[in-house]
Tab-separated table of C-alpha atoms and ligand atoms in Angstrom:
chain	number	residue	atom	x	y	z
A	87	MET	CA	7.371	21.567	15.005
A	88	PRO	CA	5.915	18.845	17.264
A	89	ASP	CA	8.285	17.396	19.866
A	90	LYS	CA	10.219	14.332	18.848
A	91	SER	CA	9.365	11.124	20.673
A	92	ALA	CA	12.025	9.957	23.118
A	93	THR	CA	10.643	6.471	23.663
A	94	LEU	CA	9.060	4.052	21.241
A	95	ILE	CA	6.946	1.356	22.861
A	96	LEU	CA	6.562	-1.403	20.340
A	97	PHE	CA	3.896	-4.055	20.832
A	98	GLY	CA	4.168	-7.184	18.719
A	99	ALA	CA	7.949	-6.893	19.008
A	100	THR	CA	8.541	-10.633	18.679
A	101	GLY	CA	6.525	-10.791	15.453
A	102	ASP	CA	7.621	-11.167	11.878
A	103	LEU	CA	7.056	-7.542	10.847
A	104	ALA	CA	9.055	-6.236	13.784
A	105	HIS	CA	11.979	-8.494	12.935
A	106	ARG	CA	11.918	-8.080	9.163
A	107	MET	CA	11.053	-4.393	8.936
A	108	LEU	CA	10.664	-2.350	12.113
A	109	PHE	CA	13.911	-3.082	13.959
A	110	PRO	CA	16.076	-3.032	10.822
A	111	SER	CA	14.489	0.307	9.856
A	112	LEU	CA	15.140	1.756	13.313
A	113	TYR	CA	18.702	0.489	13.083
A	114	HIS	CA	19.210	2.173	9.695
A	115	LEU	CA	17.814	5.440	11.043
A	116	ARG	CA	20.139	5.276	14.011
A	117	CYS	CA	23.167	4.544	11.808
A	118	ASP	CA	22.319	7.669	9.821
A	119	GLY	CA	22.022	9.758	12.971
A	120	LEU	CA	18.345	10.437	12.308
A	121	LEU	CA	16.931	9.300	15.632
A	122	PRO	CA	16.752	11.760	18.522
A	123	GLU	CA	19.846	11.796	20.684
A	124	ARG	CA	18.270	10.137	23.687
A	125	PHE	CA	15.950	7.580	22.141
A	126	ASN	CA	14.971	4.215	23.598
A	127	ILE	CA	12.847	1.334	22.459
A	128	LEU	CA	10.670	-0.564	24.893
A	129	ALA	CA	9.731	-3.768	23.126
A	130	SER	CA	6.841	-5.931	24.193
A	131	GLY	CA	5.374	-9.271	23.188
A	132	ARG	CA	3.620	-12.186	24.824
A	133	THR	CA	6.722	-14.358	25.140
A	134	GLU	CA	8.454	-14.203	28.515
A	135	MET	CA	12.135	-13.303	28.175
A	136	ASP	CA	14.621	-10.842	29.587
A	137	ASP	CA	16.330	-7.937	27.836
A	138	ALA	CA	19.399	-9.970	26.914
A	139	ALA	CA	17.421	-12.780	25.314
A	140	PHE	CA	15.311	-10.327	23.344
A	141	ARG	CA	18.346	-8.381	22.170
A	142	ASP	CA	19.820	-11.655	20.901
A	143	THR	CA	16.755	-12.155	18.706
A	144	ILE	CA	17.146	-8.643	17.303
A	145	ALA	CA	20.869	-9.157	16.697
A	146	GLU	CA	19.938	-12.217	14.629
A	147	ALA	CA	17.207	-10.335	12.771
A	148	LEU	CA	19.627	-7.526	11.881
A	149	LYS	CA	22.093	-10.020	10.437
A	150	THR	CA	19.402	-11.180	8.036
A	151	TYR	CA	17.408	-8.044	7.314
A	152	ALA	CA	19.573	-4.954	7.919
A	153	GLN	CA	21.566	-3.508	5.035
A	154	PRO	CA	24.839	-5.458	5.078
A	155	GLU	CA	26.985	-2.354	4.476
A	156	LEU	CA	25.591	-0.786	7.642
A	157	LEU	CA	26.265	-3.803	9.828
A	158	ASP	CA	29.044	-3.180	12.242
A	159	GLU	CA	29.558	-4.821	15.636
A	160	ALA	CA	29.963	-1.625	17.629
A	161	ARG	CA	26.942	0.048	16.009
A	162	VAL	CA	24.791	-3.035	16.513
A	163	ALA	CA	25.842	-3.247	20.174
A	164	ALA	CA	25.043	0.435	20.708
A	165	PHE	CA	21.631	-0.001	19.064
A	166	LEU	CA	20.832	-3.103	21.132
A	167	GLY	CA	21.782	-1.118	24.226
A	168	THR	CA	18.810	1.184	23.551
A	169	ILE	CA	16.328	-1.715	23.603
A	170	ILE	CA	14.623	-3.180	26.651
A	171	TYR	CA	11.923	-5.819	26.739
A	172	SER	CA	8.864	-6.229	28.908
A	173	PRO	CA	6.389	-9.078	28.237
A	174	VAL	CA	2.665	-8.368	28.222
A	175	SER	CA	-0.274	-10.680	27.570
A	176	ALA	CA	-3.725	-9.220	27.037
A	177	GLY	CA	-5.491	-8.669	30.337
A	178	ASN	CA	-2.435	-9.260	32.544
A	179	GLY	CA	-2.506	-6.218	34.837
A	180	ASP	CA	0.729	-7.045	36.666
A	181	GLN	CA	2.666	-7.241	33.435
A	182	PHE	CA	1.154	-3.938	32.372
A	183	GLU	CA	2.296	-2.285	35.548
A	184	ALA	CA	5.776	-3.694	35.142
A	185	LEU	CA	5.924	-2.369	31.577
A	186	THR	CA	4.737	1.051	32.706
A	187	ALA	CA	7.370	1.196	35.428
A	188	ARG	CA	10.058	0.393	32.884
A	189	ALA	CA	8.735	2.991	30.449
A	190	LYS	CA	8.745	5.645	33.166
A	191	ALA	CA	12.272	4.699	34.179
A	192	LEU	CA	13.402	5.634	30.662
A	193	GLY	CA	12.603	9.291	31.387
A	194	ASP	CA	9.634	11.531	30.863
A	195	GLY	CA	10.145	12.450	27.203
A	196	PRO	CA	7.258	12.093	24.732
A	197	ILE	CA	6.218	8.541	23.913
A	198	ALA	CA	5.254	6.956	20.602
A	199	ILE	CA	3.368	3.670	20.774
A	200	TYR	CA	3.463	1.289	17.826
A	201	LEU	CA	0.882	-1.492	17.656
A	202	SER	CA	2.092	-4.275	15.416
A	203	THR	CA	-0.335	-6.731	17.007
A	204	PRO	CA	-3.574	-8.343	15.863
A	205	PRO	CA	-6.193	-5.565	15.651
A	206	SER	CA	-8.259	-7.132	18.434
A	207	LEU	CA	-5.492	-5.981	20.799
A	208	PHE	CA	-5.383	-2.342	19.637
A	209	ALA	CA	-8.044	-1.003	21.970
A	210	PRO	CA	-7.163	-3.126	25.054
A	211	THR	CA	-3.481	-2.203	24.702
A	212	ALA	CA	-4.182	1.509	24.347
A	213	GLN	CA	-6.617	1.373	27.259
A	214	GLY	CA	-4.070	-0.476	29.393
A	215	LEU	CA	-1.456	2.188	28.670
A	216	ALA	CA	-3.895	4.996	29.341
A	217	GLY	CA	-4.943	3.365	32.628
A	218	ALA	CA	-1.279	3.219	33.614
A	219	GLY	CA	-0.871	6.924	32.961
A	220	LEU	CA	1.324	6.606	29.868
A	221	VAL	CA	-1.088	8.432	27.573
A	222	VAL	CA	-0.638	12.170	28.041
A	223	PRO	CA	-0.872	15.075	25.564
A	224	GLY	CA	1.903	14.489	23.062
A	225	THR	CA	1.753	10.669	23.186
A	226	ARG	CA	1.373	9.270	19.670
A	227	ILE	CA	-0.012	5.938	18.597
A	228	ALA	CA	0.621	4.047	15.367
A	229	MET	CA	-1.458	1.087	14.216
A	230	GLU	CA	-0.730	-1.434	11.513
A	231	LYS	CA	-3.480	-2.465	9.150
A	232	PRO	CA	-6.087	-3.859	9.182
A	233	ILE	CA	-8.162	-1.277	11.036
A	234	GLY	CA	-11.207	-3.492	11.441
A	235	LYS	CA	-12.663	-5.972	8.991
A	236	ASP	CA	-15.526	-3.782	7.796
A	237	LEU	CA	-16.878	-0.285	8.365
A	238	ALA	CA	-18.634	-1.112	11.636
A	239	SER	CA	-15.618	-2.793	13.236
A	240	SER	CA	-13.223	-0.108	11.973
A	241	LYS	CA	-15.459	2.495	13.620
A	242	GLU	CA	-15.241	0.566	16.876
A	243	VAL	CA	-11.438	0.601	16.725
A	244	ASN	CA	-11.399	4.259	15.726
A	245	ASP	CA	-13.836	5.178	18.501
A	246	ALA	CA	-11.849	3.297	21.132
A	247	ILE	CA	-8.528	4.830	20.068
A	248	GLY	CA	-10.155	8.218	19.415
A	249	ALA	CA	-11.456	8.281	22.988
A	250	LEU	CA	-7.839	8.294	24.197
A	251	PHE	CA	-5.917	10.152	21.479
A	252	PRO	CA	-6.761	13.199	19.347
A	253	GLU	CA	-6.796	12.406	15.607
A	254	GLU	CA	-3.537	14.310	14.986
A	255	GLN	CA	-1.729	11.895	17.331
A	256	ILE	CA	-3.088	8.772	15.580
A	257	PHE	CA	-0.887	7.280	12.869
A	258	ARG	CA	-2.652	4.602	10.817
A	259	VAL	CA	0.029	2.820	8.865
A	260	ASP	CA	-0.342	1.861	5.218
A	261	HIS	CA	3.199	0.917	4.307
A	262	TYR	CA	2.565	1.709	0.620
A	263	LEU	CA	2.517	5.393	1.563
A	264	GLY	CA	6.063	5.015	2.868
A	265	LYS	CA	7.303	3.794	-0.511
A	266	GLU	CA	9.270	6.350	-2.513
A	267	THR	CA	7.502	5.188	-5.630
A	268	VAL	CA	4.057	5.952	-4.259
A	269	GLN	CA	5.147	9.382	-3.017
A	270	ASN	CA	6.608	9.987	-6.441
A	271	LEU	CA	3.115	9.822	-7.920
A	272	MET	CA	2.491	13.192	-6.350
A	273	ALA	CA	5.753	14.560	-7.714
A	274	LEU	CA	4.787	13.341	-11.182
A	275	ARG	CA	1.288	14.780	-11.055
A	276	PHE	CA	1.917	18.047	-9.250
A	277	GLY	CA	5.560	18.768	-9.997
A	278	ASN	CA	5.047	18.798	-13.767
A	279	ARG	CA	2.897	21.147	-15.829
A	280	LEU	CA	2.590	18.558	-18.527
A	281	PHE	CA	0.049	16.122	-17.181
A	282	GLU	CA	-2.476	18.037	-15.123
A	283	PRO	CA	-4.397	19.634	-18.030
A	284	LEU	CA	-4.959	16.157	-19.473
A	285	TRP	CA	-5.617	14.374	-16.182
A	286	ASN	CA	-9.391	14.035	-16.509
A	287	SER	CA	-12.208	12.446	-18.472
A	288	SER	CA	-11.754	14.646	-21.523
A	289	ALA	CA	-8.382	13.059	-22.326
A	290	ILE	CA	-8.247	9.823	-20.322
A	291	ASP	CA	-10.072	6.707	-21.458
A	292	HIS	CA	-9.396	4.532	-18.430
A	293	VAL	CA	-6.916	3.823	-15.651
A	294	GLN	CA	-5.465	0.464	-14.611
A	295	ILE	CA	-3.828	-0.316	-11.304
A	296	THR	CA	-2.145	-3.696	-10.946
A	297	VAL	CA	-0.400	-5.025	-7.860
A	298	ALA	CA	0.699	-8.544	-8.741
A	299	GLU	CA	2.690	-10.699	-6.351
A	300	THR	CA	4.529	-13.937	-7.050
A	301	VAL	CA	4.326	-15.044	-3.438
A	302	GLY	CA	1.526	-17.228	-2.142
A	303	LEU	CA	0.469	-17.368	1.448
A	304	GLU	CA	3.898	-18.114	2.920
A	305	GLY	CA	2.495	-19.655	6.076
A	306	ARG	CA	0.012	-16.815	6.645
A	307	VAL	CA	-3.122	-18.835	5.843
A	308	SER	CA	-4.476	-18.537	9.379
A	309	TYR	CA	-4.533	-14.719	9.023
A	310	TYR	CA	-5.470	-14.664	5.370
A	311	ASP	CA	-8.316	-17.147	5.184
A	312	GLY	CA	-11.608	-15.327	5.508
A	313	VAL	CA	-9.826	-12.007	4.763
A	314	GLY	CA	-8.824	-12.350	1.123
A	315	ALA	CA	-7.316	-10.057	-1.486
A	316	LEU	CA	-10.077	-7.438	-1.399
A	317	LYS	CA	-9.547	-6.639	2.269
A	318	ASP	CA	-5.832	-7.460	2.406
A	319	MET	CA	-4.725	-5.359	-0.586
A	320	VAL	CA	-7.520	-3.327	-2.164
A	321	GLN	CA	-9.088	-1.812	0.961
A	322	ASN	CA	-5.789	-0.199	1.881
A	323	HIS	CA	-2.829	-0.168	-0.517
A	324	MET	CA	-4.687	-0.086	-3.819
A	325	LEU	CA	-7.265	2.461	-2.722
A	326	GLN	CA	-4.478	4.674	-1.424
A	327	ILE	CA	-2.791	4.509	-4.834
A	328	LEU	CA	-6.137	5.177	-6.512
A	329	SER	CA	-6.778	8.174	-4.274
A	330	ILE	CA	-3.421	9.735	-5.181
A	331	ILE	CA	-4.039	9.182	-8.891
A	332	ALA	CA	-7.591	10.517	-8.701
A	333	MET	CA	-7.410	13.353	-6.172
A	334	GLU	CA	-7.645	17.054	-6.930
A	335	PRO	CA	-4.379	18.976	-6.506
A	336	PRO	CA	-3.967	19.807	-2.818
A	337	ALA	CA	-3.179	23.428	-2.000
A	338	ARG	CA	-0.122	22.479	0.012
A	339	MET	CA	1.922	19.419	0.834
A	340	ASP	CA	0.685	19.124	4.381
A	341	SER	CA	-1.297	16.472	6.160
A	342	THR	CA	-4.640	18.271	6.143
A	343	SER	CA	-4.531	19.482	2.535
A	344	VAL	CA	-3.351	16.159	1.106
A	345	ARG	CA	-5.718	14.007	3.106
A	346	ASP	CA	-8.688	16.302	2.474
A	347	GLU	CA	-8.251	15.712	-1.256
A	348	LYS	CA	-7.661	11.980	-0.935
A	349	VAL	CA	-10.795	11.459	1.108
A	350	LYS	CA	-12.880	13.382	-1.438
A	351	ALA	CA	-11.690	10.997	-4.145
A	352	LEU	CA	-12.405	7.952	-1.976
A	353	ARG	CA	-15.891	9.201	-1.212
A	354	SER	CA	-16.574	9.499	-4.932
A	355	LEU	CA	-16.226	5.742	-5.435
A	356	ARG	CA	-19.558	4.466	-6.682
A	357	PRO	CA	-20.803	1.650	-4.407
A	358	MET	CA	-21.471	-1.707	-6.046
A	359	ASP	CA	-24.718	-3.618	-5.478
A	360	PRO	CA	-25.848	-7.239	-5.791
A	361	GLU	CA	-27.226	-6.565	-9.292
A	362	ASN	CA	-24.038	-5.139	-10.810
A	363	VAL	CA	-21.292	-6.692	-8.694
A	364	ARG	CA	-20.851	-9.686	-11.021
A	365	ASN	CA	-20.199	-7.387	-13.955
A	366	LEU	CA	-17.833	-5.221	-11.984
A	367	SER	CA	-15.767	-7.740	-10.045
A	368	VAL	CA	-14.030	-11.098	-10.319
A	369	ARG	CA	-12.857	-13.225	-7.420
A	370	GLY	CA	-10.166	-15.833	-8.015
A	371	GLN	CA	-8.263	-18.414	-5.988
A	372	TYR	CA	-5.052	-20.081	-7.113
A	373	ARG	CA	-4.851	-23.788	-7.489
A	374	ASP	CA	-1.589	-25.672	-7.921
A	375	GLY	CA	0.749	-24.571	-10.652
A	376	ALA	CA	4.253	-23.191	-11.111
A	377	VAL	CA	5.534	-19.708	-10.361
A	378	LYS	CA	8.864	-18.852	-11.973
A	379	GLY	CA	9.512	-22.557	-12.549
A	380	LYS	CA	8.771	-23.560	-8.955
A	381	LEU	CA	5.871	-25.861	-8.180
A	382	VAL	CA	3.299	-24.286	-5.909
A	383	ALA	CA	0.528	-26.085	-4.016
A	384	GLY	CA	-2.952	-24.667	-4.400
A	385	TYR	CA	-4.399	-22.348	-1.768
A	386	ALA	CA	-6.932	-24.899	-0.510
A	387	GLU	CA	-4.198	-27.551	-0.267
A	388	GLU	CA	-2.027	-25.208	1.783
A	389	LEU	CA	-5.022	-24.452	3.983
A	390	GLY	CA	-5.945	-28.121	4.264
A	391	GLN	CA	-9.605	-27.581	3.402
A	392	PRO	CA	-11.754	-25.992	0.706
A	393	SER	CA	-12.219	-22.255	1.073
A	394	ASP	CA	-14.052	-19.414	-0.632
A	395	THR	CA	-11.361	-16.831	0.180
A	396	GLU	CA	-10.137	-14.946	-2.888
A	397	THR	CA	-6.401	-14.671	-3.582
A	398	PHE	CA	-7.095	-12.614	-6.709
A	399	VAL	CA	-9.536	-9.831	-7.325
A	400	ALA	CA	-10.241	-7.666	-10.346
A	401	LEU	CA	-12.597	-4.703	-10.132
A	402	LYS	CA	-14.035	-2.063	-12.369
A	403	ALA	CA	-14.487	1.048	-10.260
A	404	HIS	CA	-16.167	4.338	-11.075
A	405	LEU	CA	-15.619	7.672	-9.431
A	406	ASP	CA	-18.682	9.850	-9.542
A	407	ASN	CA	-17.200	13.305	-9.692
A	408	TRP	CA	-16.574	16.088	-12.166
A	409	ARG	CA	-13.075	14.982	-13.137
A	410	TRP	CA	-13.590	11.252	-13.587
A	411	THR	CA	-17.120	10.654	-14.732
A	412	GLY	CA	-17.159	7.967	-17.440
A	413	VAL	CA	-13.548	6.881	-16.787
A	414	PRO	CA	-13.342	3.339	-15.410
A	415	PHE	CA	-10.558	2.492	-12.970
A	416	TYR	CA	-9.655	-1.189	-13.349
A	417	LEU	CA	-7.955	-2.658	-10.293
A	418	ARG	CA	-6.286	-6.040	-10.142
A	419	THR	CA	-4.256	-7.781	-7.481
A	420	GLY	CA	-3.341	-11.381	-6.874
A	421	LYS	CA	-1.013	-13.856	-5.243
A	422	CYS	CA	1.000	-16.424	-7.244
A	423	MET	CA	1.065	-14.339	-10.416
A	424	PRO	CA	3.816	-14.757	-13.026
A	425	ASN	CA	5.696	-11.566	-12.024
A	426	ARG	CA	5.984	-9.235	-9.085
A	427	GLN	CA	4.742	-6.126	-10.762
A	428	SER	CA	2.979	-3.037	-9.458
A	429	GLU	CA	1.955	-0.733	-12.224
A	430	ILE	CA	-0.409	2.059	-13.093
A	431	LEU	CA	-1.514	2.621	-16.648
A	432	ILE	CA	-3.147	5.857	-17.705
A	433	GLN	CA	-4.759	5.151	-21.055
A	434	PHE	CA	-5.402	8.315	-23.015
A	435	LYS	CA	-8.120	8.675	-25.621
A	436	PRO	CA	-7.293	8.632	-29.341
A	437	VAL	CA	-6.562	11.894	-31.141
A	438	THR	CA	-9.817	13.564	-32.121
A	439	HIS	CA	-9.056	13.356	-35.838
A	440	SER	CA	-6.370	11.351	-37.593
A	441	ILE	CA	-4.683	13.002	-40.557
A	442	PHE	CA	-2.835	9.780	-41.318
A	443	ARG	CA	-5.792	7.718	-42.403
A	444	ARG	CA	-5.991	7.069	-46.166
A	445	SER	CA	-8.153	4.315	-47.431
A	446	GLY	CA	-6.003	1.206	-47.580
A	447	PHE	CA	-2.875	3.060	-46.518
A	448	GLY	CA	-1.369	4.583	-43.453
A	449	SER	CA	-1.285	2.770	-40.212
A	450	ALA	CA	-3.179	2.347	-37.003
A	451	LEU	CA	-2.874	5.203	-34.574
A	452	GLU	CA	-2.512	3.935	-31.030
A	453	PRO	CA	-3.736	6.259	-28.320
A	454	ASN	CA	-1.040	7.429	-25.904
A	455	ALA	CA	-0.491	5.673	-22.624
A	456	LEU	CA	1.481	6.569	-19.546
A	457	ILE	CA	2.785	3.619	-17.582
A	458	ILE	CA	4.072	4.182	-14.103
A	459	ARG	CA	5.885	1.207	-12.686
A	460	LEU	CA	6.117	1.151	-8.915
A	461	GLN	CA	7.671	-2.270	-8.291
A	462	PRO	CA	10.041	-4.044	-8.570
A	463	ASP	CA	11.911	-1.188	-10.264
A	464	GLU	CA	10.719	2.374	-10.649
A	465	ALA	CA	10.160	3.577	-14.174
A	466	ILE	CA	7.894	5.746	-16.261
A	467	ARG	CA	7.067	5.055	-19.887
A	468	LEU	CA	5.135	7.367	-22.146
A	469	CYS	CA	3.905	5.561	-25.250
A	470	LEU	CA	4.028	7.897	-28.215
A	471	MET	CA	3.361	7.537	-31.929
A	472	ALA	CA	6.328	8.144	-34.210
A	473	LYS	CA	6.846	8.005	-37.950
A	474	ARG	CA	8.672	4.933	-39.150
A	475	PRO	CA	11.620	5.887	-41.354
A	476	GLY	CA	10.803	5.426	-45.044
A	477	LEU	CA	9.756	7.204	-48.211
A	478	ASP	CA	6.072	6.730	-47.464
A	479	ARG	CA	5.018	5.710	-50.965
A	480	ASP	CA	2.099	3.841	-49.370
A	481	GLY	CA	1.282	6.517	-46.862
A	482	VAL	CA	2.922	7.501	-43.614
A	483	LYS	CA	3.586	4.569	-41.363
A	484	LEU	CA	3.396	5.216	-37.664
A	485	GLN	CA	4.623	3.063	-34.878
A	486	GLU	CA	4.297	3.211	-31.131
A	487	ILE	CA	7.541	3.900	-29.301
A	488	GLY	CA	8.227	4.275	-25.633
A	489	LEU	CA	9.754	7.319	-24.002
A	490	ASP	CA	11.356	5.623	-21.044
A	491	VAL	CA	12.619	7.085	-17.839
A	492	SER	CA	14.147	4.785	-15.287
A	493	LEU	CA	14.075	6.423	-11.901
A	494	THR	CA	16.135	3.536	-10.624
A	495	HIS	CA	18.915	4.674	-13.008
A	496	ALA	CA	18.327	8.406	-12.664
A	497	PHE	CA	18.875	8.109	-8.928
A	498	ALA	CA	21.380	5.284	-9.031
A	499	GLY	CA	23.740	5.513	-6.099
A	500	GLU	CA	21.118	7.151	-3.888
A	501	ARG	CA	19.887	4.949	-1.119
A	502	ARG	CA	16.325	3.753	-1.544
A	503	ARG	CA	14.761	3.759	1.855
A	504	VAL	CA	12.617	0.951	3.186
A	505	ALA	CA	9.050	2.274	3.522
A	506	TYR	CA	9.132	1.738	7.276
A	507	GLU	CA	12.169	3.979	7.728
A	508	ARG	CA	10.176	6.893	6.410
A	509	LEU	CA	7.064	6.034	8.391
A	510	LEU	CA	8.873	5.443	11.690
A	511	LEU	CA	10.752	8.710	11.325
A	512	ASP	CA	7.548	10.600	10.554
A	513	LEU	CA	5.901	9.000	13.583
A	514	ILE	CA	8.801	9.967	15.842
A	515	GLU	CA	8.755	13.511	14.432
A	516	GLY	CA	4.952	13.794	14.496
A	517	ASP	CA	4.122	14.240	10.788
A	518	THR	CA	0.856	12.493	9.818
A	519	THR	CA	0.877	13.326	6.086
A	520	LEU	CA	1.790	9.788	5.035
A	521	PHE	CA	-0.628	8.124	7.426
A	522	VAL	CA	-4.268	7.347	6.851
A	523	ARG	CA	-6.848	9.598	8.486
A	524	ARG	CA	-9.976	8.150	10.078
A	525	ASP	CA	-12.293	9.491	7.384
A	526	GLU	CA	-10.113	7.896	4.678
A	527	VAL	CA	-10.203	4.459	6.315
A	528	GLU	CA	-13.934	4.735	6.723
A	529	ALA	CA	-14.490	5.843	3.125
A	530	GLN	CA	-12.355	2.887	2.013
A	531	TRP	CA	-14.411	0.457	4.086
A	532	THR	CA	-17.691	1.943	2.888
A	533	TRP	CA	-16.827	1.031	-0.687
A	534	ILE	CA	-15.355	-2.358	0.221
A	535	ASP	CA	-18.447	-3.219	2.270
A	536	SER	CA	-20.641	-2.556	-0.765
A	537	ILE	CA	-18.610	-5.145	-2.680
A	538	THR	CA	-18.578	-7.809	0.042
A	539	ALA	CA	-22.312	-7.327	0.610
A	540	GLY	CA	-22.839	-7.663	-3.149
A	541	TRP	CA	-20.785	-10.863	-3.237
A	542	LYS	CA	-22.722	-12.306	-0.332
A	543	GLU	CA	-26.152	-11.433	-1.606
A	544	SER	CA	-25.476	-12.510	-5.165
A	545	GLY	CA	-23.615	-15.663	-4.037
A	546	GLN	CA	-20.517	-14.781	-6.075
A	547	LYS	CA	-17.925	-17.508	-5.484
A	548	VAL	CA	-14.236	-17.697	-6.304
A	549	VAL	CA	-13.180	-19.066	-9.677
A	550	HIS	CA	-9.858	-20.895	-9.856
A	551	TYR	CA	-6.681	-19.999	-11.710
A	552	ALA	CA	-3.456	-21.905	-12.004
A	553	ALA	CA	-0.648	-20.500	-9.861
A	554	GLY	CA	1.778	-18.674	-12.148
A	555	THR	CA	-0.898	-17.204	-14.431
A	556	TRP	CA	-2.523	-13.759	-14.566
A	557	GLY	CA	-5.653	-14.930	-12.786
A	558	PRO	CA	-8.900	-16.436	-14.025
A	559	SER	CA	-10.065	-15.755	-17.563
A	560	ALA	CA	-13.021	-13.856	-16.114
A	561	GLY	CA	-10.481	-11.271	-14.892
A	562	ILE	CA	-9.317	-10.768	-18.465
A	563	ALA	CA	-12.885	-10.639	-19.747
A	564	LEU	CA	-13.747	-7.936	-17.185
A	565	ILE	CA	-11.664	-5.409	-19.092
A	566	GLU	CA	-11.748	-6.923	-22.594
A	567	ARG	CA	-15.479	-6.614	-22.926
A	568	ASP	CA	-14.922	-2.852	-22.694
A	569	GLY	CA	-12.485	-3.064	-25.614
A	570	ALA	CA	-9.335	-2.649	-23.480
A	571	SER	CA	-6.807	-5.131	-22.149
A	572	TRP	CA	-4.594	-5.430	-19.092
A	573	TYR	CA	-1.133	-4.087	-19.543
A	574	ASP	CA	1.360	-6.882	-18.863
A	575	ASP	CA	4.933	-6.451	-20.079
B	757	LIG	C1	0.621	-6.531	3.027
B	757	LIG	C2	-0.304	-7.690	2.762
B	757	LIG	O1	-0.098	-5.461	3.568
B	757	LIG	O2	1.246	-6.129	1.810
B	757	LIG	C3	0.456	-8.842	2.131
B	757	LIG	O3	-0.903	-8.114	3.988
B	757	LIG	C4	1.200	-8.377	0.892
B	757	LIG	O4	-0.430	-9.908	1.795
B	757	LIG	C5	2.040	-7.130	1.204
B	757	LIG	O5	2.037	-9.421	0.459
B	757	LIG	C6	2.643	-6.551	-0.060
B	757	LIG	O6	3.562	-5.560	0.273
B	757	LIG	P1	4.801	-5.234	-0.667
B	757	LIG	O7	5.468	-4.078	0.004
B	757	LIG	O8	5.646	-6.467	-0.695
B	757	LIG	O9	4.240	-4.910	-2.016
């Protein structure tokens, strides 16, 4: 077992993610007695303030974002007592030294560094810490996405961090991997005998992965513009889901075995090119409309200028390998959609021969489908054909029915952990299984780069959709021209 970290140095500690997710998650872990006994947090951001002022901001954040039933004055005070604050601006050597002195004063236990900063600060921050002597064997480093903005820049980040830390001490965060629902995909696939024999091109017609959000840009336009849905959602979260759906069964549930299989799947993604990219992808941008009855301004209005950044993308992906040849994977994600809905649909092929067909009689036989809902609730539905009750004078009538399992109900009463609780605990305990390895990130970017290059060379622009709809009609056509349709409840 690797040693547990005794100190977490958190950069970007005044940011939104730290307040909404990271500190509340650390607080929950502490309330449950899951943090090491002597564990301290050294928070850092650009803003100048002292420990007391920073703790006040965290006390406020906990009131809003921590689980209300865990909030308790004494526990909050004890948690705040483990936090100190040291401001650092990029390139300010004196501040770096001051931070290092404070980190050393906390003791000489193993350190975990968490970079929740813009990616341009990853390398300088790590180098600053290394220069100050804080990076020793056993020091871990976690980085939030995005790791670069394309393959070349992600390699630069990976090289710079890799020069200071061995790969097994680097924790690239994709918060989707911390979600119970995403981990459950492995339980479903590899904990049941039922599916694996059918999980390939002989029985599966196609796969759909949808991650639809109702939110728009929520004040994040300055980050989002020029990035867009492909790099913000597909490059990371959706390709991680795809890799878990598509991978070969790993030999063991450990970080090397699991990630070896995921990267093989990611490397099988067939690159797009300027000739085929228009047939395989759709870029959309929301204009004004209404989401759940609320009026929403269009993306360009929110930005204050016209933009070619996509807030919706639909893709038809192919994996060139033995298992998946000929099985399209349709991916779709967008902002300002009618529902928050993350779902995977495994569409099986029809039965090879229907015994129910009689000229003029009988009924249509729908092929089976397995629907795995990840968000907002967790459920699995297997669509089966059943005989409708009746005397069948006109032939047997079949109807599709759903075999429904609600994991939300099956595990009612059990606490659903925030993804970051799991990831922070794994970081502190040194388990990289649910973090993204360098070769995975680079395989993801390789495929994404082929799409962005295709868009650029072919001049593929965004098409508009009204906020509150399922994206542009071209997104629907992408799948319908193959004789399938998106699954929307
Ligand atoms: C983030 C993206 O990584 O994931 C956001 O930057 C997106 O644009 C978010 O809204 C979605 O995460 P979740 O957990 O709400 O599905």
